[in-house]
PDB file of C-alpha atoms in Angstrom:
ATOM      1  CA  MET A   2      43.633   6.307  93.704  1.00 62.00           C
ATOM      2  CA  GLN A   3      46.247   3.941  93.030  1.00 82.00           C
ATOM      3  CA  ILE A   4      48.010   3.274  89.860  1.00 83.00           C
ATOM      4  CA  LYS A   5      46.076   0.090  89.193  1.00 81.00           C
ATOM      5  CA  GLU A   6      42.833   1.869  89.637  1.00 84.00           C
ATOM      6  CA  LYS A   7      44.039   4.728  87.498  1.00 81.00           C
ATOM      7  CA  LEU A   8      45.115   2.288  84.854  1.00 80.00           C
ATOM      8  CA  LYS A   9      41.793   0.546  85.015  1.00 83.00           C
ATOM      9  CA  VAL A  10      39.917   3.869  84.690  1.00 84.00           C
ATOM     10  CA  PHE A  11      42.287   4.965  81.926  1.00 84.00           C
ATOM     11  CA  ARG A  12      41.858   1.641  80.187  1.00 84.00           C
ATOM     12  CA  GLN A  13      38.066   1.784  80.407  1.00 88.00           C
ATOM     13  CA  SER A  14      37.927   5.367  79.170  1.00 87.00           C
ATOM     14  CA  THR A  15      40.334   4.531  76.327  1.00 88.00           C
ATOM     15  CA  ILE A  16      38.309   1.484  75.392  1.00 89.00           C
ATOM     16  CA  GLU A  17      35.138   3.567  75.553  1.00 89.00           C
ATOM     17  CA  VAL A  18      36.658   6.294  73.365  1.00 87.00           C
ATOM     18  CA  ALA A  19      37.933   3.616  70.952  1.00 88.00           C
ATOM     19  CA  ARG A  20      34.478   2.015  70.887  1.00 90.00           C
ATOM     20  CA  GLN A  21      32.807   5.350  70.192  1.00 90.00           C
ATOM     21  CA  GLU A  22      35.315   6.170  67.469  1.00 89.00           C
ATOM     22  CA  SER A  23      34.994   2.662  66.045  1.00 89.00           C
ATOM     23  CA  LYS A  24      31.202   2.930  66.159  1.00 89.00           C
ATOM     24  CA  ALA A  25      31.314   6.370  64.515  1.00 89.00           C
ATOM     25  CA  GLN A  26      33.646   5.074  61.805  1.00 91.00           C
ATOM     26  CA  LEU A  27      31.488   2.001  61.297  1.00 89.00           C
ATOM     27  CA  GLU A  28      28.384   4.174  60.985  1.00 90.00           C
ATOM     28  CA  GLU A  29      30.252   6.452  58.546  1.00 91.00           C
ATOM     29  CA  TYR A  30      31.322   3.419  56.467  1.00 91.00           C
ATOM     30  CA  GLU A  31      27.802   2.000  56.513  1.00 92.00           C
ATOM     31  CA  LYS A  32      26.402   5.377  55.456  1.00 91.00           C
ATOM     32  CA  GLN A  33      28.990   5.635  52.660  1.00 93.00           C
ATOM     33  CA  TYR A  34      28.363   2.055  51.484  1.00 92.00           C
ATOM     34  CA  LYS A  35      24.602   2.593  51.520  1.00 92.00           C
ATOM     35  CA  GLU A  36      25.034   5.737  49.412  1.00 92.00           C
ATOM     36  CA  GLU A  37      27.317   3.897  46.997  1.00 93.00           C
ATOM     37  CA  LEU A  38      24.936   0.965  46.872  1.00 92.00           C
ATOM     38  CA  GLU A  39      21.994   3.291  46.194  1.00 93.00           C
ATOM     39  CA  SER A  40      24.004   5.103  43.513  1.00 93.00           C
ATOM     40  CA  PHE A  41      24.946   1.743  41.967  1.00 93.00           C
ATOM     41  CA  ARG A  42      21.310   0.600  42.027  1.00 93.00           C
ATOM     42  CA  GLU A  43      20.121   3.857  40.408  1.00 94.00           C
ATOM     43  CA  LYS A  44      22.833   3.614  37.747  1.00 94.00           C
ATOM     44  CA  LYS A  45      21.950  -0.021  36.991  1.00 93.00           C
ATOM     45  CA  GLN A  46      18.236   0.843  36.948  1.00 94.00           C
ATOM     46  CA  GLN A  47      18.912   3.639  34.436  1.00 94.00           C
ATOM     47  CA  GLU A  48      21.029   1.288  32.330  1.00 93.00           C
ATOM     48  CA  LEU A  49      18.247  -1.306  32.421  1.00 93.00           C
ATOM     49  CA  GLU A  50      15.638   1.281  31.481  1.00 94.00           C
ATOM     50  CA  HIS A  51      17.845   2.549  28.657  1.00 94.00           C
ATOM     51  CA  THR A  52      18.441  -1.010  27.425  1.00 94.00           C
ATOM     52  CA  PHE A  53      14.714  -1.703  27.726  1.00 94.00           C
ATOM     53  CA  GLN A  54      13.879   1.423  25.697  1.00 95.00           C
ATOM     54  CA  LEU A  55      16.410   0.503  23.010  1.00 94.00           C
ATOM     55  CA  GLU A  56      15.037  -3.033  22.819  1.00 95.00           C
ATOM     56  CA  LYS A  57      11.486  -1.699  22.718  1.00 94.00           C
ATOM     57  CA  ILE A  58      12.396   0.649  19.849  1.00 96.00           C
ATOM     58  CA  ARG A  59      14.167  -2.193  18.026  1.00 95.00           C
ATOM     59  CA  LEU A  60      11.152  -4.475  18.437  1.00 95.00           C
ATOM     60  CA  ILE A  61       8.759  -1.745  17.258  1.00 96.00           C
ATOM     61  CA  ARG A  62      10.927  -1.111  14.187  1.00 96.00           C
ATOM     62  CA  GLU A  63      11.137  -4.827  13.483  1.00 95.00           C
ATOM     63  CA  ALA A  64       7.365  -5.175  13.838  1.00 95.00           C
ATOM     64  CA  ASN A  65       6.785  -2.140  11.593  1.00 95.00           C
ATOM     65  CA  ARG A  66       9.158  -3.573   9.001  1.00 95.00           C
ATOM     66  CA  LYS A  67       7.331  -6.912   9.066  1.00 95.00           C
ATOM     67  CA  VAL A  68       3.939  -5.171   8.847  1.00 95.00           C
ATOM     68  CA  SER A  69       5.179  -3.054   5.952  1.00 95.00           C
ATOM     69  CA  THR A  70       6.580  -6.082   4.140  1.00 95.00           C
ATOM     70  CA  GLU A  71       3.380  -8.058   4.671  1.00 95.00           C
ATOM     71  CA  SER A  72       1.254  -5.089   3.647  1.00 95.00           C
ATOM     72  CA  MET A  73       3.265  -4.713   0.455  1.00 95.00           C
ATOM     73  CA  ARG A  74       2.973  -8.443  -0.262  1.00 95.00           C
ATOM     74  CA  GLN A  75      -0.788  -8.328   0.290  1.00 95.00           C
ATOM     75  CA  ARG A  76      -1.100  -5.271  -1.988  1.00 94.00           C
ATOM     76  CA  GLN A  77       0.795  -7.162  -4.682  1.00 95.00           C
ATOM     77  CA  VAL A  78      -1.451 -10.204  -4.270  1.00 94.00           C
ATOM     78  CA  LEU A  79      -4.529  -7.980  -4.372  1.00 93.00           C
ATOM     79  CA  GLU A  80      -3.250  -6.175  -7.455  1.00 92.00           C
ATOM     80  CA  GLU A  81      -2.531  -9.508  -9.161  1.00 93.00           C
ATOM     81  CA  CYS A  82      -6.044 -10.709  -8.297  1.00 92.00           C
ATOM     82  CA  GLN A  83      -7.563  -7.462  -9.572  1.00 89.00           C
ATOM     83  CA  ASN A  84      -5.552  -7.671 -12.786  1.00 88.00           C
ATOM     84  CA  GLU A  85      -6.584 -11.290 -13.252  1.00 91.00           C
ATOM     85  CA  LYS A  86     -10.219 -10.408 -12.588  1.00 90.00           C
ATOM     86  CA  GLU A  87     -10.010  -7.454 -14.973  1.00 88.00           C
ATOM     87  CA  GLU A  88      -8.421  -9.628 -17.657  1.00 89.00           C
ATOM     88  CA  LYS A  89     -11.093 -12.329 -17.246  1.00 92.00           C
ATOM     89  CA  THR A  90     -13.845  -9.716 -17.290  1.00 89.00           C
ATOM     90  CA  PHE A  91     -12.605  -8.116 -20.495  1.00 88.00           C
ATOM     91  CA  LYS A  92     -12.038 -11.498 -22.171  1.00 91.00           C
ATOM     92  CA  MET A  93     -15.624 -12.381 -21.311  1.00 92.00           C
ATOM     93  CA  VAL A  94     -16.799  -9.031 -22.710  1.00 89.00           C
ATOM     94  CA  GLU A  95     -14.808  -9.625 -25.906  1.00 88.00           C
ATOM     95  CA  GLN A  96     -16.378 -13.083 -26.273  1.00 92.00           C
ATOM     96  CA  LYS A  97     -19.837 -11.609 -25.762  1.00 91.00           C
ATOM     97  CA  LEU A  98     -19.072  -8.904 -28.335  1.00 89.00           C
ATOM     98  CA  LEU A  99     -18.010 -11.571 -30.834  1.00 88.00           C
ATOM     99  CA  ALA A 100     -21.235 -13.467 -30.148  1.00 91.00           C
ATOM    100  CA  PHE A 101     -23.219 -10.207 -30.426  1.00 90.00           C
ATOM    101  CA  GLN A 102     -21.631  -9.496 -33.838  1.00 90.00           C
ATOM    102  CA  GLN A 103     -23.256 -12.665 -35.180  1.00 91.00           C
ATOM    103  CA  THR A 104     -26.772 -11.499 -34.309  1.00 90.00           C
ATOM    104  CA  GLU A 105     -29.445  -9.444 -36.044  1.00 91.00           C
ATOM    105  CA  ALA A 106     -29.222  -6.952 -33.166  1.00 92.00           C
ATOM    106  CA  TYR A 107     -25.638  -6.130 -34.178  1.00 90.00           C
ATOM    107  CA  GLU A 108     -26.735  -5.358 -37.705  1.00 91.00           C
ATOM    108  CA  ASN A 109     -29.459  -3.100 -36.322  1.00 92.00           C
ATOM    109  CA  TYR A 110     -26.834  -1.450 -34.091  1.00 92.00           C
ATOM    110  CA  LEU A 111     -24.609  -0.765 -37.115  1.00 91.00           C
ATOM    111  CA  ILE A 112     -27.562   0.718 -39.016  1.00 91.00           C
ATOM    112  CA  ALA A 113     -28.401   2.968 -36.052  1.00 92.00           C
ATOM    113  CA  GLN A 114     -24.768   4.134 -35.786  1.00 93.00           C
ATOM    114  CA  ILE A 115     -24.585   4.805 -39.543  1.00 91.00           C
ATOM    115  CA  LYS A 116     -27.793   6.867 -39.398  1.00 91.00           C
ATOM    116  CA  LYS A 117     -26.446   8.728 -36.361  1.00 92.00           C
ATOM    117  CA  ALA A 118     -23.245   9.618 -38.270  1.00 90.00           C
ATOM    118  CA  ILE A 119     -25.267  10.798 -41.294  1.00 90.00           C
ATOM    119  CA  ALA A 120     -27.509  12.914 -39.085  1.00 90.00           C
ATOM    120  CA  PHE A 121     -24.489  14.439 -37.355  1.00 89.00           C
ATOM    121  CA  ALA A 122     -22.805  15.266 -40.681  1.00 86.00           C
ATOM    122  CA  LYS A 123     -26.028  16.907 -41.930  1.00 86.00           C
ATOM    123  CA  GLN A 124     -25.310  17.892 -45.542  1.00 85.00           C
ATOM    124  CA  GLU A 125     -21.530  17.407 -45.338  1.00 87.00           C
ATOM    125  CA  GLU A 126     -19.704  14.536 -47.020  1.00 90.00           C
ATOM    126  CA  VAL A 127     -19.124  11.629 -44.628  1.00 91.00           C
ATOM    127  CA  VAL A 128     -16.975   8.517 -45.064  1.00 92.00           C
ATOM    128  CA  ILE A 129     -18.244   5.647 -42.949  1.00 92.00           C
ATOM    129  CA  TYR A 130     -15.956   2.724 -42.220  1.00 93.00           C
ATOM    130  CA  ILE A 131     -17.057  -0.712 -41.122  1.00 92.00           C
ATOM    131  CA  ASN A 132     -14.741  -3.315 -39.653  1.00 91.00           C
ATOM    132  CA  SER A 133     -13.041  -5.797 -41.999  1.00 89.00           C
ATOM    133  CA  ASN A 134     -14.882  -8.642 -40.206  1.00 89.00           C
ATOM    134  CA  ASP A 135     -18.178  -7.060 -41.287  1.00 89.00           C
ATOM    135  CA  LYS A 136     -17.418  -6.923 -45.039  1.00 88.00           C
ATOM    136  CA  GLU A 137     -20.037  -9.606 -45.788  1.00 91.00           C
ATOM    137  CA  LYS A 138     -22.652  -7.293 -44.225  1.00 88.00           C
ATOM    138  CA  LYS A 139     -21.595  -4.313 -46.375  1.00 88.00           C
ATOM    139  CA  GLN A 140     -24.083  -4.755 -49.200  1.00 91.00           C
ATOM    140  CA  GLN A 141     -27.051  -5.329 -46.898  1.00 90.00           C
ATOM    141  CA  LEU A 142     -26.082  -2.339 -44.734  1.00 88.00           C
ATOM    142  CA  GLU A 143     -25.735  -0.129 -47.816  1.00 89.00           C
ATOM    143  CA  GLU A 144     -29.155  -1.201 -49.024  1.00 89.00           C
ATOM    144  CA  ARG A 145     -30.790  -0.543 -45.661  1.00 89.00           C
ATOM    145  CA  THR A 146     -29.119   2.848 -45.086  1.00 88.00           C
ATOM    146  CA  GLY A 147     -28.678   4.140 -48.620  1.00 89.00           C
ATOM    147  CA  VAL A 148     -25.047   5.074 -47.885  1.00 89.00           C
ATOM    148  CA  THR A 149     -21.867   3.822 -49.506  1.00 89.00           C
ATOM    149  CA  LEU A 150     -19.683   2.183 -46.868  1.00 90.00           C
ATOM    150  CA  THR A 151     -15.928   1.617 -46.827  1.00 90.00           C
ATOM    151  CA  VAL A 152     -14.354  -1.531 -45.385  1.00 91.00           C
ATOM    152  CA  SER A 153     -11.495  -0.521 -43.084  1.00 90.00           C
ATOM    153  CA  THR A 154      -8.051  -2.033 -43.509  1.00 89.00           C
ATOM    154  CA  VAL A 155      -7.528  -1.561 -39.768  1.00 88.00           C
ATOM    155  CA  ASP A 156      -9.324  -4.009 -37.462  1.00 88.00           C
ATOM    156  CA  PHE A 157     -11.230  -2.027 -34.846  1.00 88.00           C
ATOM    157  CA  GLY A 158     -13.223  -4.889 -33.380  1.00 88.00           C
ATOM    158  CA  GLY A 159     -16.654  -3.993 -34.738  1.00 90.00           C
ATOM    159  CA  GLY A 160     -18.898  -0.971 -34.779  1.00 91.00           C
ATOM    160  CA  ILE A 161     -18.211   1.944 -37.133  1.00 91.00           C
ATOM    161  CA  ARG A 162     -15.912   4.879 -37.635  1.00 92.00           C
ATOM    162  CA  ALA A 163     -17.012   7.924 -39.574  1.00 92.00           C
ATOM    163  CA  VAL A 164     -14.929  10.791 -40.923  1.00 93.00           C
ATOM    164  CA  ILE A 165     -16.418  14.170 -41.811  1.00 91.00           C
ATOM    165  CA  PRO A 166     -13.537  15.806 -43.730  1.00 91.00           C
ATOM    166  CA  ALA A 167     -15.146  19.259 -44.008  1.00 87.00           C
ATOM    167  CA  LYS A 168     -15.457  19.509 -40.215  1.00 86.00           C
ATOM    168  CA  ASN A 169     -12.265  17.540 -39.546  1.00 89.00           C
ATOM    169  CA  ILE A 170     -14.219  15.190 -37.241  1.00 90.00           C
ATOM    170  CA  LEU A 171     -13.710  11.499 -36.534  1.00 91.00           C
ATOM    171  CA  MET A 172     -16.654   9.709 -34.954  1.00 90.00           C
ATOM    172  CA  ASP A 173     -15.286   6.581 -33.346  1.00 90.00           C
ATOM    173  CA  GLU A 174     -18.012   4.153 -32.367  1.00 90.00           C
ATOM    174  CA  SER A 175     -15.714   1.141 -32.629  1.00 90.00           C
ATOM    175  CA  PHE A 176     -15.767  -1.641 -30.052  1.00 89.00           C
ATOM    176  CA  ALA A 177     -11.956  -1.594 -29.740  1.00 89.00           C
ATOM    177  CA  THR A 178     -12.001   2.070 -28.717  1.00 89.00           C
ATOM    178  CA  LYS A 179     -14.895   1.587 -26.323  1.00 89.00           C
ATOM    179  CA  LEU A 180     -13.162  -1.428 -24.745  1.00 86.00           C
ATOM    180  CA  GLU A 181      -9.924   0.538 -24.395  1.00 87.00           C
ATOM    181  CA  GLN A 182     -11.788   3.414 -22.735  1.00 87.00           C
ATOM    182  CA  GLU A 183     -13.421   0.982 -20.324  1.00 84.00           C
ATOM    183  CA  LYS A 184     -10.087  -0.685 -19.536  1.00 82.00           C
ATOM    184  CA  ASN A 185      -8.563   2.709 -18.763  1.00 82.00           C
ATOM    185  CA  SER A 186     -11.429   3.677 -16.476  1.00 79.00           C
ATOM    186  CA  TYR A 187     -11.966   0.205 -14.962  1.00 67.00           C
ATOM    187  CA  VAL A 188     -11.597   0.092 -11.173  1.00 63.00           C
ATOM    188  CA  CYS A 189     -12.077  -3.108  -9.174  1.00 56.00           C
TER     189      CYS A 189
END
């Protein structure tokens, strides 16, 4: 073989070796870039998922805060409505009690309560109080029950109060007390 042929063979083998090395390097670079790209994608995906989770938590908290605020507002509105209803109901009851106090049935009620207090006291001394608004009924009530009545200086809305000193007992059949008890136990 001549030098030209040797050079040609040498050149071809060198070019072939260079191609193989170049191809191997190119494949190595591609493999490395693919790994880096995959790593970058995974990292970005994790960042996105983390950001998504944080945003989701923030939105849930915001929604819970709004629900809580609205719930509190609605409870306040409901409570105001219940208080208004309760107030109207008790005003109506008070008006009906005032109307009832002008009837014969009220007088009969007072007589029944006076007799009940006397029966409870048995032979003991009893002081029976009627409301100051009922002072005009005092004489008639005394005649019908045979008991001396005392007009109270404290307005208790109607009904009677009786004191049995020997037993240290107060019988409170006043409308004010009964209304107060109802107000305290009233549930809408």
